[in-house]
Amino acid sequence: MTKKNGVHIPYPVMGFKIENDWNLLMAWCRYLGLGWQDLAARSHISPLTLSKMEKGDNLLSDDLKHVAFVMGIKPEQLVD
């Protein structure tokens, strides 16, 4: 695990982030084997909102907190 600002991120997640120039949301989805449609269905958040989160919008929103909960991680682990 790597530690970023006191938050633990697994090495594979950081690898996906760096190798693909992704944000942490996309890297975590890949690590957990979740597609956008799966995550949208599980979190009851629209794919459009997820797309905005992917682009860096709404990074501290309640939606982000909910997505983190659904993914089984802390919201801080999704913030680049």
mmCIF file of N, CA, C and O in Angstrom:
data_model
loop_
_atom_site.group_PDB
_atom_site.id
_atom_site.type_symbol
_atom_site.label_atom_id
_atom_site.label_comp_id
_atom_site.label_asym_id
_atom_site.label_seq_id
_atom_site.Cartn_x
_atom_site.Cartn_y
_atom_site.Cartn_z
ATOM 1 N N MET A 1 0.842 -1.188 0.000
ATOM 2 C CA MET A 1 0.000 0.000 0.000
ATOM 3 C C MET A 1 0.883 1.246 0.000
ATOM 4 O O MET A 1 1.920 1.261 0.631
ATOM 5 N N THR A 2 0.405 2.241 -0.687
ATOM 6 C CA THR A 2 1.075 3.529 -0.652
ATOM 7 C C THR A 2 0.263 4.449 0.250
ATOM 8 O O THR A 2 -0.917 4.214 0.489
ATOM 9 N N LYS A 3 0.897 5.470 0.725
ATOM 10 C CA LYS A 3 0.231 6.413 1.611
ATOM 11 C C LYS A 3 0.292 7.791 0.962
ATOM 12 O O LYS A 3 1.361 8.289 0.652
ATOM 13 N N LYS A 4 -0.887 8.359 0.701
ATOM 14 C CA LYS A 4 -0.983 9.671 0.068
ATOM 15 C C LYS A 4 -1.746 10.586 1.012
ATOM 16 O O LYS A 4 -2.916 10.370 1.283
ATOM 17 N N ASN A 5 -1.055 11.584 1.542
ATOM 18 C CA ASN A 5 -1.675 12.515 2.492
ATOM 19 C C ASN A 5 -2.329 11.784 3.667
ATOM 20 O O ASN A 5 -3.421 12.133 4.089
ATOM 21 N N GLY A 6 -1.668 10.737 4.146
ATOM 22 C CA GLY A 6 -2.176 9.988 5.287
ATOM 23 C C GLY A 6 -3.252 8.980 4.947
ATOM 24 O O GLY A 6 -3.798 8.339 5.829
ATOM 25 N N VAL A 7 -3.582 8.828 3.678
ATOM 26 C CA VAL A 7 -4.621 7.887 3.239
ATOM 27 C C VAL A 7 -3.946 6.736 2.507
ATOM 28 O O VAL A 7 -3.123 6.957 1.624
ATOM 29 N N HIS A 8 -4.294 5.522 2.877
ATOM 30 C CA HIS A 8 -3.689 4.349 2.256
ATOM 31 C C HIS A 8 -4.373 4.004 0.933
ATOM 32 O O HIS A 8 -5.590 3.903 0.869
ATOM 33 N N ILE A 9 -3.565 3.838 -0.099
ATOM 34 C CA ILE A 9 -4.039 3.450 -1.429
ATOM 35 C C ILE A 9 -3.261 2.197 -1.829
ATOM 36 O O ILE A 9 -2.028 2.222 -1.818
ATOM 37 N N PRO A 10 -3.939 1.107 -2.193
ATOM 38 C CA PRO A 10 -3.221 -0.101 -2.610
ATOM 39 C C PRO A 10 -2.338 0.163 -3.838
ATOM 40 O O PRO A 10 -2.704 0.946 -4.722
ATOM 41 N N TYR A 11 -1.195 -0.507 -3.895
ATOM 42 C CA TYR A 11 -0.281 -0.338 -5.025
ATOM 43 C C TYR A 11 -0.962 -0.539 -6.381
ATOM 44 O O TYR A 11 -0.726 0.237 -7.304
ATOM 45 N N PRO A 12 -1.797 -1.580 -6.534
ATOM 46 C CA PRO A 12 -2.427 -1.745 -7.858
ATOM 47 C C PRO A 12 -3.297 -0.550 -8.266
ATOM 48 O O PRO A 12 -3.347 -0.187 -9.437
ATOM 49 N N VAL A 13 -3.976 0.068 -7.309
ATOM 50 C CA VAL A 13 -4.800 1.239 -7.613
ATOM 51 C C VAL A 13 -3.912 2.375 -8.114
ATOM 52 O O VAL A 13 -4.205 3.010 -9.138
ATOM 53 N N MET A 14 -2.814 2.607 -7.411
ATOM 54 C CA MET A 14 -1.890 3.660 -7.847
ATOM 55 C C MET A 14 -1.279 3.316 -9.204
ATOM 56 O O MET A 14 -1.062 4.192 -10.028
ATOM 57 N N GLY A 15 -1.034 2.033 -9.430
ATOM 58 C CA GLY A 15 -0.508 1.616 -10.730
ATOM 59 C C GLY A 15 -1.475 1.934 -11.856
ATOM 60 O O GLY A 15 -1.075 2.479 -12.890
ATOM 61 N N PHE A 16 -2.767 1.607 -11.677
ATOM 62 C CA PHE A 16 -3.777 1.930 -12.689
ATOM 63 C C PHE A 16 -3.835 3.440 -12.919
ATOM 64 O O PHE A 16 -3.943 3.905 -14.043
ATOM 65 N N LYS A 17 -3.778 4.197 -11.824
ATOM 66 C CA LYS A 17 -3.848 5.657 -11.911
ATOM 67 C C LYS A 17 -2.687 6.214 -12.735
ATOM 68 O O LYS A 17 -2.894 7.002 -13.658
ATOM 69 N N ILE A 18 -1.492 5.771 -12.413
ATOM 70 C CA ILE A 18 -0.299 6.313 -13.065
ATOM 71 C C ILE A 18 -0.169 5.821 -14.503
ATOM 72 O O ILE A 18 0.062 6.617 -15.417
ATOM 73 N N GLU A 19 -0.329 4.520 -14.718
ATOM 74 C CA GLU A 19 -0.137 3.944 -16.052
ATOM 75 C C GLU A 19 -1.146 4.447 -17.069
ATOM 76 O O GLU A 19 -0.845 4.547 -18.259
ATOM 77 N N ASN A 20 -2.361 4.736 -16.611
ATOM 78 C CA ASN A 20 -3.430 5.130 -17.525
ATOM 79 C C ASN A 20 -3.804 6.608 -17.446
ATOM 80 O O ASN A 20 -4.715 7.050 -18.133
ATOM 81 N N ASP A 21 -3.127 7.341 -16.565
ATOM 82 C CA ASP A 21 -3.439 8.750 -16.335
ATOM 83 C C ASP A 21 -4.906 8.915 -15.932
ATOM 84 O O ASP A 21 -5.623 9.778 -16.442
ATOM 85 N N TRP A 22 -5.361 8.040 -15.029
ATOM 86 C CA TRP A 22 -6.729 8.075 -14.526
ATOM 87 C C TRP A 22 -6.766 8.797 -13.194
ATOM 88 O O TRP A 22 -5.761 8.931 -12.512
ATOM 89 N N ASN A 23 -7.969 9.207 -12.792
ATOM 90 C CA ASN A 23 -8.121 9.683 -11.431
ATOM 91 C C ASN A 23 -8.354 8.468 -10.533
ATOM 92 O O ASN A 23 -8.468 7.341 -11.013
ATOM 93 N N LEU A 24 -8.420 8.698 -9.233
ATOM 94 C CA LEU A 24 -8.549 7.574 -8.306
ATOM 95 C C LEU A 24 -9.889 6.853 -8.431
ATOM 96 O O LEU A 24 -9.960 5.645 -8.214
ATOM 97 N N LEU A 25 -10.950 7.555 -8.792
ATOM 98 C CA LEU A 25 -12.248 6.895 -8.956
ATOM 99 C C LEU A 25 -12.160 5.826 -10.038
ATOM 100 O O LEU A 25 -12.582 4.681 -9.832
ATOM 101 N N MET A 26 -11.595 6.170 -11.170
ATOM 102 C CA MET A 26 -11.467 5.192 -12.256
ATOM 103 C C MET A 26 -10.538 4.045 -11.856
ATOM 104 O O MET A 26 -10.812 2.879 -12.153
ATOM 105 N N ALA A 27 -9.433 4.381 -11.190
ATOM 106 C CA ALA A 27 -8.476 3.353 -10.778
ATOM 107 C C ALA A 27 -9.107 2.375 -9.789
ATOM 108 O O ALA A 27 -8.916 1.160 -9.899
ATOM 109 N N TRP A 28 -9.866 2.891 -8.840
ATOM 110 C CA TRP A 28 -10.547 2.012 -7.884
ATOM 111 C C TRP A 28 -11.579 1.132 -8.586
ATOM 112 O O TRP A 28 -11.712 -0.046 -8.257
ATOM 113 N N CYS A 29 -12.326 1.704 -9.534
ATOM 114 C CA CYS A 29 -13.309 0.905 -10.273
ATOM 115 C C CYS A 29 -12.622 -0.269 -10.968
ATOM 116 O O CYS A 29 -13.100 -1.408 -10.901
ATOM 117 N N ARG A 30 -11.516 0.003 -11.621
ATOM 118 C CA ARG A 30 -10.777 -1.059 -12.300
ATOM 119 C C ARG A 30 -10.295 -2.104 -11.303
ATOM 120 O O ARG A 30 -10.429 -3.310 -11.521
ATOM 121 N N TYR A 31 -9.735 -1.653 -10.191
ATOM 122 C CA TYR A 31 -9.216 -2.535 -9.146
ATOM 123 C C TYR A 31 -10.322 -3.433 -8.589
ATOM 124 O O TYR A 31 -10.094 -4.615 -8.333
ATOM 125 N N LEU A 32 -11.509 -2.868 -8.412
ATOM 126 C CA LEU A 32 -12.631 -3.621 -7.847
ATOM 127 C C LEU A 32 -13.453 -4.350 -8.897
ATOM 128 O O LEU A 32 -14.409 -5.050 -8.563
ATOM 129 N N GLY A 33 -13.100 -4.171 -10.166
ATOM 130 C CA GLY A 33 -13.824 -4.835 -11.242
ATOM 131 C C GLY A 33 -15.205 -4.264 -11.486
ATOM 132 O O GLY A 33 -16.105 -4.977 -11.918
ATOM 133 N N LEU A 34 -15.370 -2.984 -11.228
ATOM 134 C CA LEU A 34 -16.669 -2.329 -11.419
ATOM 135 C C LEU A 34 -16.677 -1.487 -12.680
ATOM 136 O O LEU A 34 -15.784 -0.669 -12.884
ATOM 137 N N GLY A 35 -17.685 -1.670 -13.503
ATOM 138 C CA GLY A 35 -17.903 -0.786 -14.641
ATOM 139 C C GLY A 35 -18.800 0.361 -14.205
ATOM 140 O O GLY A 35 -19.404 0.335 -13.133
ATOM 141 N N TRP A 36 -18.889 1.389 -15.062
ATOM 142 C CA TRP A 36 -19.725 2.546 -14.726
ATOM 143 C C TRP A 36 -21.171 2.154 -14.487
ATOM 144 O O TRP A 36 -21.819 2.657 -13.570
ATOM 145 N N GLN A 37 -21.693 1.270 -15.337
ATOM 146 C CA GLN A 37 -23.096 0.870 -15.181
ATOM 147 C C GLN A 37 -23.303 0.131 -13.863
ATOM 148 O O GLN A 37 -24.314 0.349 -13.181
ATOM 149 N N ASP A 38 -22.356 -0.735 -13.508
ATOM 150 C CA ASP A 38 -22.446 -1.456 -12.229
ATOM 151 C C ASP A 38 -22.427 -0.475 -11.057
ATOM 152 O O ASP A 38 -23.240 -0.576 -10.139
ATOM 153 N N LEU A 39 -21.470 0.439 -11.096
ATOM 154 C CA LEU A 39 -21.343 1.401 -10.006
ATOM 155 C C LEU A 39 -22.571 2.303 -9.927
ATOM 156 O O LEU A 39 -23.066 2.590 -8.836
ATOM 157 N N ALA A 40 -23.070 2.730 -11.066
ATOM 158 C CA ALA A 40 -24.271 3.573 -11.086
ATOM 159 C C ALA A 40 -25.459 2.822 -10.480
ATOM 160 O O ALA A 40 -26.201 3.382 -9.660
ATOM 161 N N ALA A 41 -25.620 1.563 -10.861
ATOM 162 C CA ALA A 41 -26.737 0.767 -10.344
ATOM 163 C C ALA A 41 -26.605 0.529 -8.841
ATOM 164 O O ALA A 41 -27.576 0.668 -8.099
ATOM 165 N N ARG A 42 -25.421 0.185 -8.397
ATOM 166 C CA ARG A 42 -25.210 -0.101 -6.974
ATOM 167 C C ARG A 42 -25.338 1.143 -6.102
ATOM 168 O O ARG A 42 -25.809 1.063 -4.973
ATOM 169 N N SER A 43 -24.904 2.272 -6.628
ATOM 170 C CA SER A 43 -24.909 3.500 -5.826
ATOM 171 C C SER A 43 -26.163 4.347 -6.037
ATOM 172 O O SER A 43 -26.366 5.323 -5.318
ATOM 173 N N HIS A 44 -26.966 3.983 -7.032
ATOM 174 C CA HIS A 44 -28.169 4.759 -7.377
ATOM 175 C C HIS A 44 -27.805 6.197 -7.747
ATOM 176 O O HIS A 44 -28.522 7.144 -7.427
ATOM 177 N N ILE A 45 -26.667 6.325 -8.407
ATOM 178 C CA ILE A 45 -26.197 7.622 -8.897
ATOM 179 C C ILE A 45 -26.119 7.526 -10.413
ATOM 180 O O ILE A 45 -25.658 6.520 -10.946
ATOM 181 N N SER A 46 -26.552 8.554 -11.086
ATOM 182 C CA SER A 46 -26.604 8.504 -12.551
ATOM 183 C C SER A 46 -25.201 8.410 -13.153
ATOM 184 O O SER A 46 -24.237 8.932 -12.582
ATOM 185 N N PRO A 47 -25.094 7.751 -14.311
ATOM 186 C CA PRO A 47 -23.808 7.719 -15.011
ATOM 187 C C PRO A 47 -23.278 9.127 -15.313
ATOM 188 O O PRO A 47 -22.073 9.340 -15.303
ATOM 189 N N LEU A 48 -24.175 10.093 -15.545
ATOM 190 C CA LEU A 48 -23.745 11.470 -15.800
ATOM 191 C C LEU A 48 -23.031 12.047 -14.574
ATOM 192 O O LEU A 48 -21.979 12.678 -14.692
ATOM 193 N N THR A 49 -23.585 11.822 -13.394
ATOM 194 C CA THR A 49 -22.947 12.299 -12.170
ATOM 195 C C THR A 49 -21.605 11.614 -11.965
ATOM 196 O O THR A 49 -20.621 12.259 -11.595
ATOM 197 N N LEU A 50 -21.539 10.314 -12.234
ATOM 198 C CA LEU A 50 -20.264 9.596 -12.121
ATOM 199 C C LEU A 50 -19.242 10.161 -13.097
ATOM 200 O O LEU A 50 -18.061 10.302 -12.762
ATOM 201 N N SER A 51 -19.701 10.498 -14.288
ATOM 202 C CA SER A 51 -18.807 11.073 -15.278
ATOM 203 C C SER A 51 -18.243 12.404 -14.791
ATOM 204 O O SER A 51 -17.055 12.695 -14.972
ATOM 205 N N LYS A 52 -19.085 13.222 -14.166
ATOM 206 C CA LYS A 52 -18.618 14.494 -13.611
ATOM 207 C C LYS A 52 -17.596 14.250 -12.509
ATOM 208 O O LYS A 52 -16.607 14.973 -12.405
ATOM 209 N N MET A 53 -17.848 13.241 -11.696
ATOM 210 C CA MET A 53 -16.911 12.911 -10.630
ATOM 211 C C MET A 53 -15.585 12.434 -11.217
ATOM 212 O O MET A 53 -14.520 12.764 -10.706
ATOM 213 N N GLU A 54 -15.659 11.682 -12.297
ATOM 214 C CA GLU A 54 -14.457 11.202 -12.978
ATOM 215 C C GLU A 54 -13.611 12.371 -13.470
ATOM 216 O O GLU A 54 -12.380 12.325 -13.440
ATOM 217 N N LYS A 55 -14.277 13.424 -13.908
ATOM 218 C CA LYS A 55 -13.575 14.599 -14.439
ATOM 219 C C LYS A 55 -13.073 15.518 -13.334
ATOM 220 O O LYS A 55 -12.430 16.516 -13.612
ATOM 221 N N GLY A 56 -13.392 15.188 -12.094
ATOM 222 C CA GLY A 56 -12.900 15.990 -10.983
ATOM 223 C C GLY A 56 -13.915 16.943 -10.399
ATOM 224 O O GLY A 56 -13.608 17.679 -9.470
ATOM 225 N N ASP A 57 -15.126 16.940 -10.919
ATOM 226 C CA ASP A 57 -16.180 17.788 -10.369
ATOM 227 C C ASP A 57 -16.817 17.087 -9.170
ATOM 228 O O ASP A 57 -16.878 15.868 -9.114
ATOM 229 N N ASN A 58 -17.322 17.843 -8.242
ATOM 230 C CA ASN A 58 -18.056 17.302 -7.087
ATOM 231 C C ASN A 58 -17.232 16.331 -6.253
ATOM 232 O O ASN A 58 -17.751 15.353 -5.750
ATOM 233 N N LEU A 59 -15.949 16.602 -6.091
ATOM 234 C CA LEU A 59 -15.099 15.648 -5.387
ATOM 235 C C LEU A 59 -15.385 15.549 -3.895
ATOM 236 O O LEU A 59 -15.004 14.574 -3.280
ATOM 237 N N LEU A 60 -16.037 16.505 -3.320
ATOM 238 C CA LEU A 60 -16.341 16.425 -1.896
ATOM 239 C C LEU A 60 -17.842 16.342 -1.655
ATOM 240 O O LEU A 60 -18.313 16.620 -0.570
ATOM 241 N N SER A 61 -18.568 15.918 -2.656
ATOM 242 C CA SER A 61 -20.020 15.878 -2.569
ATOM 243 C C SER A 61 -20.508 14.683 -1.766
ATOM 244 O O SER A 61 -19.780 13.727 -1.495
ATOM 245 N N ASP A 62 -21.786 14.737 -1.406
ATOM 246 C CA ASP A 62 -22.408 13.593 -0.745
ATOM 247 C C ASP A 62 -22.411 12.382 -1.670
ATOM 248 O O ASP A 62 -22.325 11.252 -1.193
ATOM 249 N N ASP A 63 -22.523 12.636 -2.977
ATOM 250 C CA ASP A 63 -22.470 11.526 -3.934
ATOM 251 C C ASP A 63 -21.145 10.785 -3.839
ATOM 252 O O ASP A 63 -21.102 9.563 -3.869
ATOM 253 N N LEU A 64 -20.065 11.520 -3.716
ATOM 254 C CA LEU A 64 -18.751 10.894 -3.601
ATOM 255 C C LEU A 64 -18.673 10.051 -2.337
ATOM 256 O O LEU A 64 -18.163 8.929 -2.363
ATOM 257 N N LYS A 65 -19.199 10.565 -1.259
ATOM 258 C CA LYS A 65 -19.212 9.812 0.000
ATOM 259 C C LYS A 65 -20.022 8.532 -0.155
ATOM 260 O O LYS A 65 -19.626 7.468 0.331
ATOM 261 N N HIS A 66 -21.137 8.631 -0.849
ATOM 262 C CA HIS A 66 -21.978 7.454 -1.064
ATOM 263 C C HIS A 66 -21.273 6.434 -1.964
ATOM 264 O O HIS A 66 -21.301 5.235 -1.686
ATOM 265 N N VAL A 67 -20.641 6.898 -3.027
ATOM 266 C CA VAL A 67 -19.908 6.007 -3.932
ATOM 267 C C VAL A 67 -18.803 5.294 -3.156
ATOM 268 O O VAL A 67 -18.616 4.085 -3.296
ATOM 269 N N ALA A 68 -18.084 6.027 -2.332
ATOM 270 C CA ALA A 68 -17.024 5.414 -1.526
ATOM 271 C C ALA A 68 -17.603 4.336 -0.613
ATOM 272 O O ALA A 68 -17.041 3.242 -0.498
ATOM 273 N N PHE A 69 -18.734 4.620 0.017
ATOM 274 C CA PHE A 69 -19.383 3.643 0.883
ATOM 275 C C PHE A 69 -19.738 2.374 0.107
ATOM 276 O O PHE A 69 -19.468 1.264 0.555
ATOM 277 N N VAL A 70 -20.323 2.549 -1.071
ATOM 278 C CA VAL A 70 -20.703 1.410 -1.916
ATOM 279 C C VAL A 70 -19.476 0.596 -2.315
ATOM 280 O O VAL A 70 -19.526 -0.629 -2.378
ATOM 281 N N MET A 71 -18.354 1.289 -2.551
ATOM 282 C CA MET A 71 -17.124 0.616 -2.953
ATOM 283 C C MET A 71 -16.374 0.010 -1.760
ATOM 284 O O MET A 71 -15.424 -0.747 -1.946
ATOM 285 N N GLY A 72 -16.796 0.356 -0.554
ATOM 286 C CA GLY A 72 -16.153 -0.181 0.638
ATOM 287 C C GLY A 72 -14.842 0.508 0.990
ATOM 288 O O GLY A 72 -13.971 -0.102 1.605
ATOM 289 N N ILE A 73 -14.721 1.781 0.598
ATOM 290 C CA ILE A 73 -13.513 2.551 0.892
ATOM 291 C C ILE A 73 -13.900 3.886 1.511
ATOM 292 O O ILE A 73 -15.088 4.214 1.604
ATOM 293 N N LYS A 74 -12.900 4.644 1.934
ATOM 294 C CA LYS A 74 -13.143 5.965 2.513
ATOM 295 C C LYS A 74 -13.209 7.009 1.386
ATOM 296 O O LYS A 74 -12.494 6.886 0.399
ATOM 297 N N PRO A 75 -14.031 8.046 1.553
ATOM 298 C CA PRO A 75 -14.104 9.095 0.526
ATOM 299 C C PRO A 75 -12.734 9.697 0.215
ATOM 300 O O PRO A 75 -12.448 10.032 -0.935
ATOM 301 N N GLU A 76 -11.893 9.815 1.226
ATOM 302 C CA GLU A 76 -10.562 10.393 1.024
ATOM 303 C C GLU A 76 -9.709 9.561 0.050
ATOM 304 O O GLU A 76 -8.778 10.063 -0.547
ATOM 305 N N GLN A 77 -10.050 8.281 -0.078
ATOM 306 C CA GLN A 77 -9.307 7.409 -0.978
ATOM 307 C C GLN A 77 -9.676 7.645 -2.451
ATOM 308 O O GLN A 77 -9.055 7.083 -3.337
ATOM 309 N N LEU A 78 -10.677 8.474 -2.693
ATOM 310 C CA LEU A 78 -11.092 8.778 -4.065
ATOM 311 C C LEU A 78 -10.631 10.151 -4.531
ATOM 312 O O LEU A 78 -10.782 10.495 -5.701
ATOM 313 N N VAL A 79 -10.070 10.935 -3.621
ATOM 314 C CA VAL A 79 -9.671 12.298 -3.952
ATOM 315 C C VAL A 79 -8.203 12.323 -4.339
ATOM 316 O O VAL A 79 -7.345 11.900 -3.559
ATOM 317 N N ASP A 80 -7.919 12.794 -5.553
ATOM 318 C CA ASP A 80 -6.533 12.871 -6.044
ATOM 319 C C ASP A 80 -5.774 13.957 -5.329
ATOM 320 O O ASP A 80 -6.270 14.954 -4.958
#
